[in-house]
Short mmCIF file of C-alpha atoms and ligand atoms in Angstrom, two decimals:
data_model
loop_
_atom_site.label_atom_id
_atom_site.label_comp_id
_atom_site.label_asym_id
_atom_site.label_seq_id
_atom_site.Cartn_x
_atom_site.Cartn_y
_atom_site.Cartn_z
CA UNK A 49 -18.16 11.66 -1.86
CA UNK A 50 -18.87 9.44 -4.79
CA UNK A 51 -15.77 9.00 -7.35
CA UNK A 52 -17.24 9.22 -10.33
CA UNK A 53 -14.49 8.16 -12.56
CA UNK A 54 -14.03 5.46 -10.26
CA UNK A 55 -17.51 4.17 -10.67
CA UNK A 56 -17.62 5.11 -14.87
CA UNK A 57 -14.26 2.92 -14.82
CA UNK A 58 -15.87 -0.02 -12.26
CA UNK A 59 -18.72 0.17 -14.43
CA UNK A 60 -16.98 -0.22 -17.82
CA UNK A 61 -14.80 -3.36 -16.46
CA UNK A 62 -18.40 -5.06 -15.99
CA UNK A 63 -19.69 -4.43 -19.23
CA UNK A 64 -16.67 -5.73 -20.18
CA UNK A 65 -17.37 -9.00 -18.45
CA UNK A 66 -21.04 -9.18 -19.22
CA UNK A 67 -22.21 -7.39 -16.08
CA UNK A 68 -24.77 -4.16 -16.11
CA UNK A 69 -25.52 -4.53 -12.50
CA UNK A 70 -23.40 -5.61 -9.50
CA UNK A 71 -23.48 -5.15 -5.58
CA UNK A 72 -20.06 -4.48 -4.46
CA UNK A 73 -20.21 -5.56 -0.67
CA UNK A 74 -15.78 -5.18 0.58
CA UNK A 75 -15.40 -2.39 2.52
CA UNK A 76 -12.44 -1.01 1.48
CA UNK A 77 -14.05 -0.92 -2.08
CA UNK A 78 -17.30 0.92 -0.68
CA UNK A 79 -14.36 3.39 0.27
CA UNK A 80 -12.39 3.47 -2.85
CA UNK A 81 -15.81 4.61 -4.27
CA UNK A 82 -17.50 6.56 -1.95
CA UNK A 83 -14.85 7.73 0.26
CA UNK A 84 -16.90 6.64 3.40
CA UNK A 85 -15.54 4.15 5.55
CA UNK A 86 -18.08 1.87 6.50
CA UNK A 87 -17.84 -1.41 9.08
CA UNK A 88 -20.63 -3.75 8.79
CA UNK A 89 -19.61 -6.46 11.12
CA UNK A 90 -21.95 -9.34 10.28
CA UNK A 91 -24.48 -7.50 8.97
CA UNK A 92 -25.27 -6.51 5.08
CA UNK A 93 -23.67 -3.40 3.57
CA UNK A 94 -24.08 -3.33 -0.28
CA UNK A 95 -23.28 -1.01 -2.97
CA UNK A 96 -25.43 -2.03 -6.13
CA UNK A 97 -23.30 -0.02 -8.90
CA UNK A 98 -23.53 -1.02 -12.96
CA UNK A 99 -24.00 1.07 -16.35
CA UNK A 100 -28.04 2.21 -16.89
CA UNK A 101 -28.38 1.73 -12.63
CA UNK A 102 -28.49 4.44 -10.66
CA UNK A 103 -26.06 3.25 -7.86
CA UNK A 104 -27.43 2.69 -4.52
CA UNK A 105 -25.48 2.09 -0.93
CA UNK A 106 -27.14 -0.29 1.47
CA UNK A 107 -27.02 0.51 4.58
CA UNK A 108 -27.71 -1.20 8.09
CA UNK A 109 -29.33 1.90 10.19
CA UNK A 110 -26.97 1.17 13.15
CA UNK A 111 -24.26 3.01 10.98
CA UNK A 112 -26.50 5.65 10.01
CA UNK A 113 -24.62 8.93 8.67
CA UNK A 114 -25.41 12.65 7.88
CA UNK A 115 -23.46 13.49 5.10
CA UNK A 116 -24.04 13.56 1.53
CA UNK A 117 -21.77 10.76 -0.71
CA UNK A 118 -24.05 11.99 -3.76
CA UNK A 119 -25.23 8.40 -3.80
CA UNK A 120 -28.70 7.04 -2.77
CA UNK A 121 -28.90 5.36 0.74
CA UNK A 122 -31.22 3.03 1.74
CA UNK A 123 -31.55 2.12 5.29
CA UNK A 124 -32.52 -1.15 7.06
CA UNK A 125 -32.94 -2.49 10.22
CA UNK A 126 -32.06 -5.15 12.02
CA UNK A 127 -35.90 -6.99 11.64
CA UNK A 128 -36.29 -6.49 8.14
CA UNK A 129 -35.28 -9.35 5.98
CA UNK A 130 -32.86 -7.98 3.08
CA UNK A 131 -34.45 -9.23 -0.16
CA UNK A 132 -37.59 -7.80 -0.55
CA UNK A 133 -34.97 -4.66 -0.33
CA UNK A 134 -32.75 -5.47 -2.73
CA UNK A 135 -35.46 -6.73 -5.59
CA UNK A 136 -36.46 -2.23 -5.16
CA UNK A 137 -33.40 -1.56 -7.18
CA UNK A 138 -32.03 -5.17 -8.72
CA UNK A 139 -33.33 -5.61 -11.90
CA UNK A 140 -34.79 -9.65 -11.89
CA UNK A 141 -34.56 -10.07 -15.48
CA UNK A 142 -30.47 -9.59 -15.67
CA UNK A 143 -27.91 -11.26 -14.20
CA UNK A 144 -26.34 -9.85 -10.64
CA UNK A 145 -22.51 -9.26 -10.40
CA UNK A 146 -21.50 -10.45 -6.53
CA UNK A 147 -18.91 -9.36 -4.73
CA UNK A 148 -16.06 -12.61 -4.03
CA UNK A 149 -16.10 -11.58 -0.34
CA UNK A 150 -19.71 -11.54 -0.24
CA UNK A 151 -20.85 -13.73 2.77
CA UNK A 152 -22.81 -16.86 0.88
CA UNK A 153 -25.52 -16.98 3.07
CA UNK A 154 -26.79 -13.63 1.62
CA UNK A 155 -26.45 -15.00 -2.05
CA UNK A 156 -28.63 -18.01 -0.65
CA UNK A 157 -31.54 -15.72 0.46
CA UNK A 158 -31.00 -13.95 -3.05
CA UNK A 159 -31.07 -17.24 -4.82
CA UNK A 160 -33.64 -18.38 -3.33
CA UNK A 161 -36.19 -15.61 -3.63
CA UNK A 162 -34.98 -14.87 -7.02
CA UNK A 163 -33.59 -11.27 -6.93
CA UNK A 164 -31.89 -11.69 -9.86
CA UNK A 165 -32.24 -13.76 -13.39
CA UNK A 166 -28.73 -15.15 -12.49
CA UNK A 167 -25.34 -14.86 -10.74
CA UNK A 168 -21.72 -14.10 -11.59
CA UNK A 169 -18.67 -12.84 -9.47
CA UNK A 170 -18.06 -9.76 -10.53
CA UNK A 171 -15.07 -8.91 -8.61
CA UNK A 172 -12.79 -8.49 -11.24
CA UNK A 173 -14.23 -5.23 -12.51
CA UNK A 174 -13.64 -3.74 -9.00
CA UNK A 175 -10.34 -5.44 -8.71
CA UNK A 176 -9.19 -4.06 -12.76
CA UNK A 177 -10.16 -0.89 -11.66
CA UNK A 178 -8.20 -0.75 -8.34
CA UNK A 179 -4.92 -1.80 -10.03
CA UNK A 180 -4.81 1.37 -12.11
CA UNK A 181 -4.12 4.14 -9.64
CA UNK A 182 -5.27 7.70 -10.45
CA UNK A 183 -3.40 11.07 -9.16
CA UNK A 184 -4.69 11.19 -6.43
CA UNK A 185 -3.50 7.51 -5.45
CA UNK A 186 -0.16 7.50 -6.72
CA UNK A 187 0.05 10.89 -4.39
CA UNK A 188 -0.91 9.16 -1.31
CA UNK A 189 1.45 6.21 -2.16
CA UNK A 190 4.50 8.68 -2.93
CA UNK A 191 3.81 10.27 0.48
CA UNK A 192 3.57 6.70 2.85
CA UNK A 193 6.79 5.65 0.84
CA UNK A 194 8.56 8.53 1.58
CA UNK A 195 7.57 8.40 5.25
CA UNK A 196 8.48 5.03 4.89
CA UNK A 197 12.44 5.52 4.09
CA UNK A 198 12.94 8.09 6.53
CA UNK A 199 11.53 5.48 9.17
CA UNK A 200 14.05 3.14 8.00
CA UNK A 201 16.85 5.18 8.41
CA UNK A 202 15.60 5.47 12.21
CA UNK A 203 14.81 1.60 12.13
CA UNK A 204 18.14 0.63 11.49
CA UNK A 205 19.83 2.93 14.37
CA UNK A 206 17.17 1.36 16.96
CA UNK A 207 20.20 -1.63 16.38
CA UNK A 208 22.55 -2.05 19.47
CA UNK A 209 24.08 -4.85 21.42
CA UNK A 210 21.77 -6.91 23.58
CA UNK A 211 18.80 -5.90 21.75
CA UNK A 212 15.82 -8.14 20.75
CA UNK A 213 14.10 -8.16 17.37
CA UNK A 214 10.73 -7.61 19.50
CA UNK A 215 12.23 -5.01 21.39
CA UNK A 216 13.55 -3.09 17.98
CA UNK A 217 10.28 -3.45 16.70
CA UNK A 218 8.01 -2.14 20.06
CA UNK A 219 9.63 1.63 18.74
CA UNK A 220 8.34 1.39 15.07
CA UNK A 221 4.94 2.30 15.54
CA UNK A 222 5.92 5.58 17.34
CA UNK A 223 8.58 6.14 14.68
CA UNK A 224 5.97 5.83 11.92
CA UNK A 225 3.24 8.16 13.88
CA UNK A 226 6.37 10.95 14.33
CA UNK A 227 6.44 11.29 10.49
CA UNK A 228 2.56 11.61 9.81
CA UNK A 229 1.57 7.51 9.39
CA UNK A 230 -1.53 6.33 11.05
CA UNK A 231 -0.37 3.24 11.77
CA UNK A 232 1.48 -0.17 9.96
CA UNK A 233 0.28 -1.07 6.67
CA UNK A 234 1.27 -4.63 8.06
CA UNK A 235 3.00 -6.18 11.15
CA UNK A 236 6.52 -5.52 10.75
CA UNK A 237 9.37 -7.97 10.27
CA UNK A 238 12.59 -7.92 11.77
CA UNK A 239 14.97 -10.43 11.42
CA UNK A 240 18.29 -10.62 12.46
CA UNK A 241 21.06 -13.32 11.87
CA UNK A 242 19.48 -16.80 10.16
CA UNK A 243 15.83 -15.93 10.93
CA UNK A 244 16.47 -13.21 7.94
CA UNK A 245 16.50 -16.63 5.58
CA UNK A 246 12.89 -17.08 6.72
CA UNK A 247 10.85 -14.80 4.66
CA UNK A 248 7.99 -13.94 6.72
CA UNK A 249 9.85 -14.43 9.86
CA UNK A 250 8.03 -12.76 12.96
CA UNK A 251 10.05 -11.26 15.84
CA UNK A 252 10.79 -12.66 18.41
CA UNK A 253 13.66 -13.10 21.13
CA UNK A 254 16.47 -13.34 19.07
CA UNK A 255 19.11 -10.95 20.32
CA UNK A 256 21.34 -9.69 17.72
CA UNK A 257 24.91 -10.16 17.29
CA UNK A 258 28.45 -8.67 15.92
CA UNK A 259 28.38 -10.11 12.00
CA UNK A 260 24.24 -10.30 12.29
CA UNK A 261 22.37 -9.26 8.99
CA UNK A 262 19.66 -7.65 9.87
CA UNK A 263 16.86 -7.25 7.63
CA UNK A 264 13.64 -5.38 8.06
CA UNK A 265 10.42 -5.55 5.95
CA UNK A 266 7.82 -3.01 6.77
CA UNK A 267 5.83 -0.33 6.01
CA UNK A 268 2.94 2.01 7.38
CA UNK A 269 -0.37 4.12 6.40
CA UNK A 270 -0.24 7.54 5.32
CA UNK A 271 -4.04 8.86 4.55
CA UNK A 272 -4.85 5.22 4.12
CA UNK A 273 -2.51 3.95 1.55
CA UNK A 274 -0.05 1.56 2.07
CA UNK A 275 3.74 1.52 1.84
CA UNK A 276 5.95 -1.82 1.75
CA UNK A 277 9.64 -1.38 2.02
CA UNK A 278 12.82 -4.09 2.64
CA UNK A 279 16.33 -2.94 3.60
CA UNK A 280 18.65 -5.88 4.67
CA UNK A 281 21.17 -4.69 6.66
CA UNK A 282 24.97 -6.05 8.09
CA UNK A 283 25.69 -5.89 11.98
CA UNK A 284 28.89 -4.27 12.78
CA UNK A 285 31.21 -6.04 10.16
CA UNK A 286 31.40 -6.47 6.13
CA UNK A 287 29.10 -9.32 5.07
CA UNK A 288 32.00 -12.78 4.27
CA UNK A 289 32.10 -13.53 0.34
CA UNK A 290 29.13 -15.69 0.30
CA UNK A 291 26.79 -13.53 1.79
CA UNK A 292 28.29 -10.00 -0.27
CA UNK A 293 27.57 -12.59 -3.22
CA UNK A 294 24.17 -13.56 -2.17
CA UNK A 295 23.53 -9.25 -1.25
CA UNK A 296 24.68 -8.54 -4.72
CA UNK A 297 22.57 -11.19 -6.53
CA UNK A 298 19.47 -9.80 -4.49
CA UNK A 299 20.20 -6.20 -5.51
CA UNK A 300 21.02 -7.09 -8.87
CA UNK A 301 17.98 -8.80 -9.10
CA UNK A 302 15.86 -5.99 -7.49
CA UNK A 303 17.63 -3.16 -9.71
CA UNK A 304 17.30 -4.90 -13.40
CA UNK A 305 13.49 -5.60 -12.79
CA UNK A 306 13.43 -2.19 -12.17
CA UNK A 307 15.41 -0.81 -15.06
CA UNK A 308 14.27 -3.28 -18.24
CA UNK A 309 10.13 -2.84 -16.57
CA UNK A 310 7.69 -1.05 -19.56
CA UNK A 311 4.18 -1.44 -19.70
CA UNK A 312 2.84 -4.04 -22.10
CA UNK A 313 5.54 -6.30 -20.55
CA UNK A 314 3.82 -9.58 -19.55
CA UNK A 315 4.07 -9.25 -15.54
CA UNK A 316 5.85 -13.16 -15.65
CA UNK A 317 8.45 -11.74 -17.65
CA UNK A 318 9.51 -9.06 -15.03
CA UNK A 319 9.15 -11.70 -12.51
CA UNK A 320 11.58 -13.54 -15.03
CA UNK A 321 14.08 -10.94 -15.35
CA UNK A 322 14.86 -11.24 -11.45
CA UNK A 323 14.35 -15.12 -10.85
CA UNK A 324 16.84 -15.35 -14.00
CA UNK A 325 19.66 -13.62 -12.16
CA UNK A 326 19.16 -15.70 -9.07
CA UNK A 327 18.91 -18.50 -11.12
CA UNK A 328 21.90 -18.17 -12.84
CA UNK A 329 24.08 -17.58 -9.87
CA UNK A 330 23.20 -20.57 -8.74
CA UNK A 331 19.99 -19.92 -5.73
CA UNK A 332 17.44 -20.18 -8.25
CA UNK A 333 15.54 -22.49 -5.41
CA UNK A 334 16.18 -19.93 -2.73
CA UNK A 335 14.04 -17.34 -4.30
CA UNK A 336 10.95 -19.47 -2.90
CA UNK A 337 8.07 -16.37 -3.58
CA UNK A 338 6.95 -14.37 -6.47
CA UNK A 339 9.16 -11.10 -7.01
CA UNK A 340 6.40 -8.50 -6.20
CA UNK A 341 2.27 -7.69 -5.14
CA UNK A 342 0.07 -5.50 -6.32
CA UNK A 343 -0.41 -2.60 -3.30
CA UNK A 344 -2.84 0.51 -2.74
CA UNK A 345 -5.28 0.86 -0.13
CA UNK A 346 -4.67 -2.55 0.74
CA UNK A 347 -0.91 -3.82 1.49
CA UNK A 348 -1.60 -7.11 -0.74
CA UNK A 349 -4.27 -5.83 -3.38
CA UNK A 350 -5.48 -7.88 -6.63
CA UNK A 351 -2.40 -8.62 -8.89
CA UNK A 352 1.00 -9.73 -8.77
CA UNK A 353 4.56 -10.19 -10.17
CA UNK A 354 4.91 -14.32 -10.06
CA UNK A 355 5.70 -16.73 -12.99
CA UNK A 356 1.99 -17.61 -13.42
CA UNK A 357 0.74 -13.97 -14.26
CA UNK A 358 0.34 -13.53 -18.10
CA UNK A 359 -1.42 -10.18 -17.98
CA UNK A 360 0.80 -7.37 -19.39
CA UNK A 361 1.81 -4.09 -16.77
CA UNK A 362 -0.41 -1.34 -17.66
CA UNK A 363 0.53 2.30 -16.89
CA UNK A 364 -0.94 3.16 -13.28
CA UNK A 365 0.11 0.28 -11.75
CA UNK A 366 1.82 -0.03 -8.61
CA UNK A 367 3.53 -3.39 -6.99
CA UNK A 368 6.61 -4.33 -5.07
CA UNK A 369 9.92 -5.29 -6.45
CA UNK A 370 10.76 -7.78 -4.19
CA UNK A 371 13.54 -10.23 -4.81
CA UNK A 372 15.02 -12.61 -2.10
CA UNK A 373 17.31 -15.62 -1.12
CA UNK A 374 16.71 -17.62 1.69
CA UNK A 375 19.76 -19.96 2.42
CA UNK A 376 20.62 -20.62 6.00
CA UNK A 377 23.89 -21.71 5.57
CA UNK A 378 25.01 -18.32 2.95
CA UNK A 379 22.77 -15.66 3.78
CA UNK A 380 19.32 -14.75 3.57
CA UNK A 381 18.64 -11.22 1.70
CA UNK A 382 15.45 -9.20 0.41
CA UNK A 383 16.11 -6.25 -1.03
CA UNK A 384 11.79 -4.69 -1.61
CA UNK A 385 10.93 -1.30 -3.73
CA UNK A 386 7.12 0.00 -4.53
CA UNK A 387 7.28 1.02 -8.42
CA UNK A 388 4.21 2.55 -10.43
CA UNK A 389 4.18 1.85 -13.90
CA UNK A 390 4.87 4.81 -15.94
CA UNK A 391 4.80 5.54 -20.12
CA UNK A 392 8.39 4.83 -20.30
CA UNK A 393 9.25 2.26 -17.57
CA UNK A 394 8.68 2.91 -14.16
CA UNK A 395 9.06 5.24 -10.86
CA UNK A 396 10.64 3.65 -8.02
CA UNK A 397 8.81 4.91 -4.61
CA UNK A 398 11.89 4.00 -2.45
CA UNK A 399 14.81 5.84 -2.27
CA UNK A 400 16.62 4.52 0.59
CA UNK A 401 19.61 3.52 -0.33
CA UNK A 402 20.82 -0.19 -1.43
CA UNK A 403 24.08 -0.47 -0.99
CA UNK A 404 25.93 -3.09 1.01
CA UNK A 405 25.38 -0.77 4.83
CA UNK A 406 27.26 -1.81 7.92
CA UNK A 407 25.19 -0.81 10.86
CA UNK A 408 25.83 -0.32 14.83
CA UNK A 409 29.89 1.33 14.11
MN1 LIG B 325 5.88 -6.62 0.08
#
C-alpha cells in the first residue's frame, strides 16, 4: 500500500532540489513506497511521484498484480514503445527528476522524443528520505539486530579444532532462519588468525588454530531490513599485549563514537572521534575504511560515517559504528554496532557483548 508520508516526505526533498516531478525507477525504492516488491529484469518499471502529480506506477504487464497499492497503474507490453506512455502523465514543459540507477538507454528514448522540458537526477530526494527511518523502520531494524546477537552467540560456538572458516560459515544461514531471518543481509565474513587483518576477507580454507582471533562480520534479514554486526573473537588463549592493545584501541574507538554521537554533529566529526583514538595510539594507517554506512532496507544505503561527509546526523538515522585495525604482524580487530540517531545521542542496536572473549575453553 502506498506510504503516504513516505511519498509527502520524497516529494518535499524534490521541491527542495527544484524537482515537481520525478520517476523513481530502483526497486527497493518502488518498495519503500508502495510496499510491493516488484522485479523488472531488463524491462521498464517506473514510479512517476512529485508535488501537484498524481503518482503513477509503470508497470510491464508480465508482472501484472491484483491488489490495490492506492496508486494508479499503468500497464504495458512488451510491443509498445515506452514514451508515447510516459508523455500521458509527464508534464513536457518541466523538468523530469531521474532515478541514478535508471538504465540510460531509457533517458535516450526520453531525450530524444522530448518527454520532458529537461533532466536532473533526482535521487537524492529518495535517498534524504530513506536515511530518516520512521517507527516502523527502526522496529524492523531493532528486531534483525536482535536476531542478529543471538546468532552470534551461536556463531562463535560453531568454533572447534580442525574447523574451516567455510565450514563455520555453511551453518549460519540455518542459524539465522532458526531465529525468524529470511536470509543474510550480506555474505558473511569469517576470518580467523591473519586473514582477520583483511577487512573484507572471504572464507575460505583456513583452519583455525589455538591463539587464532577470530572475527566475524555478518548480519541477516528480518521482514526485509538489514542487520550488520562485528564481534572479534580470541581462540582458546588471552590475546599477547599487542593484540589486547590493538582489541582495546578498537573498542575504545567503537564505544566513544558511540557515547560523544548527537545529532547536528557533522558525520566527519564522529568518524573523527574514532580515527583520533587509533591515531593516537599509533595505527592511525591501519584503520584503512570509513568508521560506519548508512543501513535500512539495503545493507549499504545512501550515507556514511567517513572523513569526507560534512552533512550533520539528523535524528532517525541509522549507520554502523565500525572501527578497525588491520596489521598483520599485531592483530587485526573490528569491533561493528548499528546505532539510530536519537534526540539525545544515540541507541545502540547491538548488545552482544564487547569485551575481550576467549572462545573454544
Ligand atoms: Mn558494516
Amino acid at each position: 500500500m502506498l506510504n503516504k508520508e513516505r511519498l509527502g516526505r520524497v516529494n518535499r526533498n524534490l521541491d527542495q532540489i527544484g524537482l515537481r516531478q520525478m520517476i523513481i525507477t530502483d526497486p527497493m525504492a518502488i518498495f519503500y513506497l508502495t510496499g510491493k516488491k516488484l522485479y523488472s529484469g531488463e524491462r521498464f518499471l517506473g514510479f512517476l511521484v512529485g508535488e501537484d502529480t498524481e503518482p503513477v506506477l509503470f508497470v510491464n504487464a508480465l508482472m501484472r498484480f491484483e491488489e490495490d497499492l492506492g496508486v494508479k497503474v499503468v500497464y504495458y507490453m512488451d510491443s509498445d514503445p515506452l514514451t508515447p506512455i510516459l508523455k500521458k502523465y509527464v508534464r513536457p514543459e518541466e523538468k523530469l527528476g531521474v532515478d541514478k540507477n535508471m538504465a540510460s538507454h531509457f533517458l535516450l528514448d526520453m531525450i530524444d522524443d522530448g518527454v520532458a522540458a529537461g533532466y536532473a537526477n533526482g535521487s537524492l530526494a529518495v535517498d534524504r528520505t530513506r536515511a530518516v527511518k520512521d517507527e516502523t523502520e527502526k522496529e524492523k531494524m531493532r528486531r534483525a539486530s536482535r536476531v542478529n546477537d543471538l546468532a552470534m552467540a551461536q556463531f562463535k560456538d560453531l568454533i572447534h579444532d580442525g574447523v574451516t572458516e567455510t565450514e563455520v560459515a555453511s551453518h549460519m544461514l540455518d542459524i539465522y532462519k532458526s531465529l525468524g531471518a529470511t536470509g543474510y543481509s550480506f555474505s558473511p565474513i569469517v576470518a580467523f588468525g591473519v586473514n582477520a587483518a583483511d577487512p573484507h576477507h572471504m572464507p575460505d580454507n583456513t583452519v583455525v588454530k589455538e591463539g587464532d582471533i577470530v572475527l566475524f562480520d555478518v548480519g541477516c534479514k528480518v521482514e526485509d531490513y538489514c542487520s550488520d554486526m562485528t564481534r572479534t573473537f580470541f581462540y582458546k588463549k588471552e590475546p599477547d599485549e599487542k593484540a589486547r592493545r590493538v582489541y582495546e584501541l578498537v573498542r575504545k574507538a567503537n564505544d566513544e563514537a558511540e557515547r560523544q554521537l548527537r545529532p547536528g554533529m557533522k558525520l566527519k566529526d564522529i568518524d573523527g572521534i574514532a580515527r583520533g583514538i587509533i591515531t593516537e595510539g599509533g595505527y592511525g594507517p591501519d584503520f584503512t575504511h570509513r568508521l560506519g554506512h548508512f543501513i535500512g532496507l539495503e545493507t549499504h544505503e545512501f550515507g556514511d560515517v567517513s572523513q569526507a561527509n560534512e552533512n550533520p546526523a539528523e535524528v532517525g538515522n541509522i549507520f554502523s559504528i565500525e572501527p578497525g585495525i588491520y596489521n598483520k604482524q599485531d592483530a587485526g580487530v573490528r569491533i561493528e554496532d548499528l546505532v539510530i540517531v536519537t534526540e539525545d545521542g544515540c541507541e545502540v542496536l547491538n548488545t552482544y557483548p564487547k569485551d575481550i572473549q576467549v572462545i573454544g575453553l
